[in-house]
Amino acid sequence: MVIAGSVSFESLSNILNARNTWVSGDVAQVKQMPATALLFKYNSSLFMEGTSFVNAHASAGAGIVFDSYDVPSSNTISIANGDLHINASTGDAPQTNTTAVGAVTINNTYTSIPVYIVLDNANVTIEADASGATNNRVYGFAASSWGATSTRHSNGFVFKGSGNVIVKGKAAKGDGVNARLLNNTGLSGSFSVQGESDSGNGVSFDGGVNAALVGAEIIGESKSGAGIAISAWHQAAKGADLRGSILNGISETGAGIQLTGNNITLTSGTLNGTATSGNGAGVVLTGGSN
């Protein structure tokens, strides 16, 4: 399924106003390049009203991809007067170096791209599941794919309007939630990020991180990776503003919470890092040069 322009299929001018509607896509595994169940083309938007569902499931490749087409662009999903449930999943990527791989991900190379989630008296729950990808490093809810050239870009998601948001990501080898740009400063309502992984990080902010989560709840859990990892050392990083947020990170053998770099703000916030074995660490703080 392709959403283009103001929401249509292979069009740049059509609008879809969906009420109590399921939007679904399913694809089969391909050998050379990953398939996408639901593709948002550059500068596209989707508006839904009432109780709505977006389901995108791929046996390999990506469940949902926001595509910038390597030009400055943005995508928008709007929900009014109801609850929006976004459920996306994927299995293993056919190739380890393929871009646009993940349950929910952004595909770009040369420019940063924001995805706007706009709520109007609504609630949004996003569940991105890549736990079935056990051979390659595939993320659940991600700013880009592992190995993509967009590491330096501040890709990600901006939430605004009125309502409550829950973002959940699961992975096996990749990060459960991997985001650079995650912003809720324009949102009036609660905001929760929940990520879990076997060997990746539960929740990770890396690369050109430009995060602003105010009064949010961030929960990350991993077996051997970090529960929550925030890296603001990259030369493109603008920092992570987590004022008033509560961070709960749990890892069996890694760090419960790992913060790297100088541009991380946690005024009036709380860090709860737990290592459940003797080999891990609760909270690890590492300074940087930026």
PDB file of N, CA and C in Angstrom, residues 91-153:
ATOM      1  N   GLY A  91       9.968  -9.174   9.645  1.00  0.00           N
ATOM      2  CA  GLY A  91      10.902 -10.248   9.953  1.00  0.00           C
ATOM      3  C   GLY A  91      12.300  -9.839   9.556  1.00  0.00           C
ATOM      4  N   ASP A  92      13.139 -10.790   9.209  1.00  0.00           N
ATOM      5  CA  ASP A  92      14.529 -10.503   8.881  1.00  0.00           C
ATOM      6  C   ASP A  92      14.672  -9.760   7.565  1.00  0.00           C
ATOM      7  N   ALA A  93      15.720  -8.922   7.489  1.00  0.00           N
ATOM      8  CA  ALA A  93      16.054  -8.247   6.248  1.00  0.00           C
ATOM      9  C   ALA A  93      16.794  -9.218   5.338  1.00  0.00           C
ATOM     10  N   PRO A  94      16.551  -9.167   4.029  1.00  0.00           N
ATOM     11  CA  PRO A  94      17.244 -10.059   3.112  1.00  0.00           C
ATOM     12  C   PRO A  94      18.745  -9.800   3.076  1.00  0.00           C
ATOM     13  N   GLN A  95      19.151  -8.534   3.322  1.00  0.00           N
ATOM     14  CA  GLN A  95      20.555  -8.164   3.295  1.00  0.00           C
ATOM     15  C   GLN A  95      20.868  -7.351   4.539  1.00  0.00           C
ATOM     16  N   THR A  96      22.075  -7.514   5.061  1.00  0.00           N
ATOM     17  CA  THR A  96      22.432  -6.818   6.291  1.00  0.00           C
ATOM     18  C   THR A  96      22.648  -5.329   6.077  1.00  0.00           C
ATOM     19  N   ASN A  97      22.963  -4.887   4.850  1.00  0.00           N
ATOM     20  CA  ASN A  97      23.255  -3.481   4.603  1.00  0.00           C
ATOM     21  C   ASN A  97      22.123  -2.758   3.890  1.00  0.00           C
ATOM     22  N   THR A  98      20.948  -3.320   3.892  1.00  0.00           N
ATOM     23  CA  THR A  98      19.818  -2.726   3.196  1.00  0.00           C
ATOM     24  C   THR A  98      19.200  -1.604   4.024  1.00  0.00           C
ATOM     25  N   THR A  99      18.855  -0.496   3.367  1.00  0.00           N
ATOM     26  CA  THR A  99      18.186   0.597   4.065  1.00  0.00           C
ATOM     27  C   THR A  99      16.686   0.349   4.100  1.00  0.00           C
ATOM     28  N   ALA A 100      15.988   1.165   4.858  1.00  0.00           N
ATOM     29  CA  ALA A 100      14.526   1.072   4.976  1.00  0.00           C
ATOM     30  C   ALA A 100      14.097  -0.279   5.497  1.00  0.00           C
ATOM     31  N   VAL A 101      14.730  -0.715   6.575  1.00  0.00           N
ATOM     32  CA  VAL A 101      14.379  -1.982   7.200  1.00  0.00           C
ATOM     33  C   VAL A 101      13.983  -1.717   8.643  1.00  0.00           C
ATOM     34  N   GLY A 102      12.858  -2.240   9.073  1.00  0.00           N
ATOM     35  CA  GLY A 102      12.390  -2.073  10.439  1.00  0.00           C
ATOM     36  C   GLY A 102      10.880  -2.198  10.476  1.00  0.00           C
ATOM     37  N   ALA A 103      10.326  -2.382  11.649  1.00  0.00           N
ATOM     38  CA  ALA A 103       8.869  -2.441  11.744  1.00  0.00           C
ATOM     39  C   ALA A 103       8.266  -1.093  11.361  1.00  0.00           C
ATOM     40  N   VAL A 104       8.801   0.002  11.923  1.00  0.00           N
ATOM     41  CA  VAL A 104       8.462   1.370  11.520  1.00  0.00           C
ATOM     42  C   VAL A 104       9.776   2.105  11.348  1.00  0.00           C
ATOM     43  N   THR A 105      10.046   2.651  10.167  1.00  0.00           N
ATOM     44  CA  THR A 105      11.346   3.270   9.939  1.00  0.00           C
ATOM     45  C   THR A 105      11.251   4.405   8.922  1.00  0.00           C
ATOM     46  N   ILE A 106      12.346   5.156   8.807  1.00  0.00           N
ATOM     47  CA  ILE A 106      12.453   6.276   7.875  1.00  0.00           C
ATOM     48  C   ILE A 106      13.570   5.972   6.888  1.00  0.00           C
ATOM     49  N   ASN A 107      13.311   6.158   5.605  1.00  0.00           N
ATOM     50  CA  ASN A 107      14.307   5.899   4.572  1.00  0.00           C
ATOM     51  C   ASN A 107      14.768   7.212   3.959  1.00  0.00           C
ATOM     52  N   ASN A 108      16.025   7.554   4.179  1.00  0.00           N
ATOM     53  CA  ASN A 108      16.591   8.728   3.527  1.00  0.00           C
ATOM     54  C   ASN A 108      18.101   8.627   3.534  1.00  0.00           C
ATOM     55  N   THR A 109      18.734   9.466   2.730  1.00  0.00           N
ATOM     56  CA  THR A 109      20.187   9.425   2.616  1.00  0.00           C
ATOM     57  C   THR A 109      20.818  10.790   2.812  1.00  0.00           C
ATOM     58  N   TYR A 110      20.246  11.830   2.214  1.00  0.00           N
ATOM     59  CA  TYR A 110      20.937  13.103   2.130  1.00  0.00           C
ATOM     60  C   TYR A 110      20.338  14.226   2.958  1.00  0.00           C
ATOM     61  N   THR A 111      19.225  14.021   3.605  1.00  0.00           N
ATOM     62  CA  THR A 111      18.598  15.126   4.321  1.00  0.00           C
ATOM     63  C   THR A 111      17.823  14.614   5.522  1.00  0.00           C
ATOM     64  N   SER A 112      17.655  15.461   6.519  1.00  0.00           N
ATOM     65  CA  SER A 112      16.856  15.091   7.682  1.00  0.00           C
ATOM     66  C   SER A 112      15.376  15.126   7.317  1.00  0.00           C
ATOM     67  N   ILE A 113      14.610  14.260   7.937  1.00  0.00           N
ATOM     68  CA  ILE A 113      13.182  14.208   7.650  1.00  0.00           C
ATOM     69  C   ILE A 113      12.397  14.028   8.937  1.00  0.00           C
ATOM     70  N   PRO A 114      11.454  14.932   9.218  1.00  0.00           N
ATOM     71  CA  PRO A 114      10.559  14.755  10.367  1.00  0.00           C
ATOM     72  C   PRO A 114       9.245  14.109   9.946  1.00  0.00           C
ATOM     73  N   VAL A 115       8.687  13.331  10.844  1.00  0.00           N
ATOM     74  CA  VAL A 115       7.349  12.781  10.671  1.00  0.00           C
ATOM     75  C   VAL A 115       6.483  13.373  11.771  1.00  0.00           C
ATOM     76  N   TYR A 116       5.416  14.074  11.391  1.00  0.00           N
ATOM     77  CA  TYR A 116       4.551  14.743  12.357  1.00  0.00           C
ATOM     78  C   TYR A 116       3.344  13.864  12.670  1.00  0.00           C
ATOM     79  N   ILE A 117       3.105  13.649  13.954  1.00  0.00           N
ATOM     80  CA  ILE A 117       1.917  12.945  14.417  1.00  0.00           C
ATOM     81  C   ILE A 117       1.062  13.978  15.147  1.00  0.00           C
ATOM     82  N   VAL A 118      -0.091  14.323  14.582  1.00  0.00           N
ATOM     83  CA  VAL A 118      -0.917  15.415  15.087  1.00  0.00           C
ATOM     84  C   VAL A 118      -2.196  14.841  15.689  1.00  0.00           C
ATOM     85  N   LEU A 119      -2.444  15.180  16.957  1.00  0.00           N
ATOM     86  CA  LEU A 119      -3.620  14.680  17.669  1.00  0.00           C
ATOM     87  C   LEU A 119      -4.597  15.818  17.934  1.00  0.00           C
ATOM     88  N   ASP A 120      -5.866  15.569  17.709  1.00  0.00           N
ATOM     89  CA  ASP A 120      -6.925  16.518  18.024  1.00  0.00           C
ATOM     90  C   ASP A 120      -7.973  15.775  18.845  1.00  0.00           C
ATOM     91  N   ASN A 121      -7.876  15.935  20.170  1.00  0.00           N
ATOM     92  CA  ASN A 121      -8.774  15.201  21.063  1.00  0.00           C
ATOM     93  C   ASN A 121      -8.712  13.705  20.757  1.00  0.00           C
ATOM     94  N   ALA A 122      -7.504  13.177  20.763  1.00  0.00           N
ATOM     95  CA  ALA A 122      -7.300  11.801  20.323  1.00  0.00           C
ATOM     96  C   ALA A 122      -6.176  11.142  21.116  1.00  0.00           C
ATOM     97  N   ASN A 123      -6.063   9.840  20.961  1.00  0.00           N
ATOM     98  CA  ASN A 123      -4.985   9.068  21.567  1.00  0.00           C
ATOM     99  C   ASN A 123      -4.330   8.216  20.493  1.00  0.00           C
ATOM    100  N   VAL A 124      -3.021   8.045  20.610  1.00  0.00           N
ATOM    101  CA  VAL A 124      -2.271   7.271  19.620  1.00  0.00           C
ATOM    102  C   VAL A 124      -1.446   6.204  20.320  1.00  0.00           C
ATOM    103  N   THR A 125      -1.556   4.981  19.837  1.00  0.00           N
ATOM    104  CA  THR A 125      -0.712   3.881  20.300  1.00  0.00           C
ATOM    105  C   THR A 125      -0.001   3.280  19.095  1.00  0.00           C
ATOM    106  N   ILE A 126       1.324   3.273  19.142  1.00  0.00           N
ATOM    107  CA  ILE A 126       2.132   2.715  18.060  1.00  0.00           C
ATOM    108  C   ILE A 126       2.873   1.499  18.591  1.00  0.00           C
ATOM    109  N   GLU A 127       2.703   0.370  17.934  1.00  0.00           N
ATOM    110  CA  GLU A 127       3.408  -0.851  18.312  1.00  0.00           C
ATOM    111  C   GLU A 127       4.203  -1.344  17.110  1.00  0.00           C
ATOM    112  N   ALA A 128       5.527  -1.333  17.258  1.00  0.00           N
ATOM    113  CA  ALA A 128       6.427  -1.725  16.178  1.00  0.00           C
ATOM    114  C   ALA A 128       7.215  -2.955  16.621  1.00  0.00           C
ATOM    115  N   ASP A 129       7.001  -4.069  15.959  1.00  0.00           N
ATOM    116  CA  ASP A 129       7.548  -5.351  16.406  1.00  0.00           C
ATOM    117  C   ASP A 129       8.505  -5.935  15.368  1.00  0.00           C
ATOM    118  N   ALA A 130       9.788  -5.967  15.712  1.00  0.00           N
ATOM    119  CA  ALA A 130      10.800  -6.608  14.866  1.00  0.00           C
ATOM    120  C   ALA A 130      11.448  -7.773  15.602  1.00  0.00           C
ATOM    121  N   SER A 131      10.765  -8.308  16.590  1.00  0.00           N
ATOM    122  CA  SER A 131      11.335  -9.392  17.385  1.00  0.00           C
ATOM    123  C   SER A 131      11.485 -10.681  16.584  1.00  0.00           C
ATOM    124  N   GLY A 132      10.809 -10.762  15.444  1.00  0.00           N
ATOM    125  CA  GLY A 132      10.949 -11.935  14.596  1.00  0.00           C
ATOM    126  C   GLY A 132      12.188 -11.915  13.728  1.00  0.00           C
ATOM    127  N   ALA A 133      12.902 -10.783  13.697  1.00  0.00           N
ATOM    128  CA  ALA A 133      14.137 -10.674  12.915  1.00  0.00           C
ATOM    129  C   ALA A 133      15.304 -11.119  13.784  1.00  0.00           C
ATOM    130  N   THR A 134      15.644 -12.384  13.709  1.00  0.00           N
ATOM    131  CA  THR A 134      16.660 -12.951  14.598  1.00  0.00           C
ATOM    132  C   THR A 134      18.019 -13.121  13.935  1.00  0.00           C
ATOM    133  N   ASN A 135      18.127 -12.862  12.631  1.00  0.00           N
ATOM    134  CA  ASN A 135      19.404 -13.035  11.937  1.00  0.00           C
ATOM    135  C   ASN A 135      20.146 -11.727  11.728  1.00  0.00           C
ATOM    136  N   ASN A 136      19.417 -10.628  11.541  1.00  0.00           N
ATOM    137  CA  ASN A 136      20.034  -9.339  11.261  1.00  0.00           C
ATOM    138  C   ASN A 136      19.619  -8.302  12.295  1.00  0.00           C
ATOM    139  N   ARG A 137      20.349  -7.191  12.301  1.00  0.00           N
ATOM    140  CA  ARG A 137      20.089  -6.124  13.262  1.00  0.00           C
ATOM    141  C   ARG A 137      18.961  -5.241  12.739  1.00  0.00           C
ATOM    142  N   VAL A 138      17.753  -5.605  13.062  1.00  0.00           N
ATOM    143  CA  VAL A 138      16.570  -4.884  12.597  1.00  0.00           C
ATOM    144  C   VAL A 138      15.913  -4.188  13.780  1.00  0.00           C
ATOM    145  N   TYR A 139      15.633  -2.887  13.615  1.00  0.00           N
ATOM    146  CA  TYR A 139      15.021  -2.100  14.680  1.00  0.00           C
ATOM    147  C   TYR A 139      13.502  -2.262  14.681  1.00  0.00           C
ATOM    148  N   GLY A 140      12.900  -1.973  15.834  1.00  0.00           N
ATOM    149  CA  GLY A 140      11.450  -1.938  15.915  1.00  0.00           C
ATOM    150  C   GLY A 140      10.924  -0.610  15.416  1.00  0.00           C
ATOM    151  N   PHE A 141      10.953   0.417  16.258  1.00  0.00           N
ATOM    152  CA  PHE A 141      10.524   1.779  15.914  1.00  0.00           C
ATOM    153  C   PHE A 141      11.793   2.597  15.738  1.00  0.00           C
ATOM    154  N   ALA A 142      12.061   3.085  14.518  1.00  0.00           N
ATOM    155  CA  ALA A 142      13.408   3.591  14.244  1.00  0.00           C
ATOM    156  C   ALA A 142      13.434   4.851  13.398  1.00  0.00           C
ATOM    157  N   ALA A 143      14.495   5.651  13.630  1.00  0.00           N
ATOM    158  CA  ALA A 143      14.724   6.849  12.839  1.00  0.00           C
ATOM    159  C   ALA A 143      15.346   6.515  11.493  1.00  0.00           C
ATOM    160  N   SER A 144      16.061   5.426  11.417  1.00  0.00           N
ATOM    161  CA  SER A 144      16.626   4.939  10.164  1.00  0.00           C
ATOM    162  C   SER A 144      17.055   3.507  10.379  1.00  0.00           C
ATOM    163  N   SER A 145      17.588   2.892   9.342  1.00  0.00           N
ATOM    164  CA  SER A 145      18.004   1.508   9.442  1.00  0.00           C
ATOM    165  C   SER A 145      19.460   1.405   9.872  1.00  0.00           C
ATOM    166  N   TRP A 146      19.794   0.288  10.465  1.00  0.00           N
ATOM    167  CA  TRP A 146      21.185   0.032  10.821  1.00  0.00           C
ATOM    168  C   TRP A 146      22.037   0.030   9.547  1.00  0.00           C
ATOM    169  N   GLY A 147      23.149   0.772   9.586  1.00  0.00           N
ATOM    170  CA  GLY A 147      24.043   0.815   8.450  1.00  0.00           C
ATOM    171  C   GLY A 147      23.671   1.848   7.410  1.00  0.00           C
ATOM    172  N   ALA A 148      22.552   2.536   7.578  1.00  0.00           N
ATOM    173  CA  ALA A 148      22.162   3.560   6.614  1.00  0.00           C
ATOM    174  C   ALA A 148      23.096   4.758   6.719  1.00  0.00           C
ATOM    175  N   THR A 149      23.221   5.516   5.629  1.00  0.00           N
ATOM    176  CA  THR A 149      24.128   6.659   5.613  1.00  0.00           C
ATOM    177  C   THR A 149      23.539   7.886   6.280  1.00  0.00           C
ATOM    178  N   SER A 150      22.377   7.753   6.854  1.00  0.00           N
ATOM    179  CA  SER A 150      21.690   8.909   7.441  1.00  0.00           C
ATOM    180  C   SER A 150      21.989   9.077   8.925  1.00  0.00           C
ATOM    181  N   THR A 151      23.087   8.493   9.407  1.00  0.00           N
ATOM    182  CA  THR A 151      23.416   8.569  10.829  1.00  0.00           C
ATOM    183  C   THR A 151      23.499  10.009  11.314  1.00  0.00           C
ATOM    184  N   ARG A 152      24.021  10.888  10.471  1.00  0.00           N
ATOM    185  CA  ARG A 152      24.234  12.270  10.889  1.00  0.00           C
ATOM    186  C   ARG A 152      22.951  13.096  10.878  1.00  0.00           C
ATOM    187  N   HIS A 153      21.886  12.576  10.325  1.00  0.00           N
ATOM    188  CA  HIS A 153      20.660  13.351  10.187  1.00  0.00           C
ATOM    189  C   HIS A 153      19.755  13.209  11.404  1.00  0.00           C
TER     190      HIS A 153
END
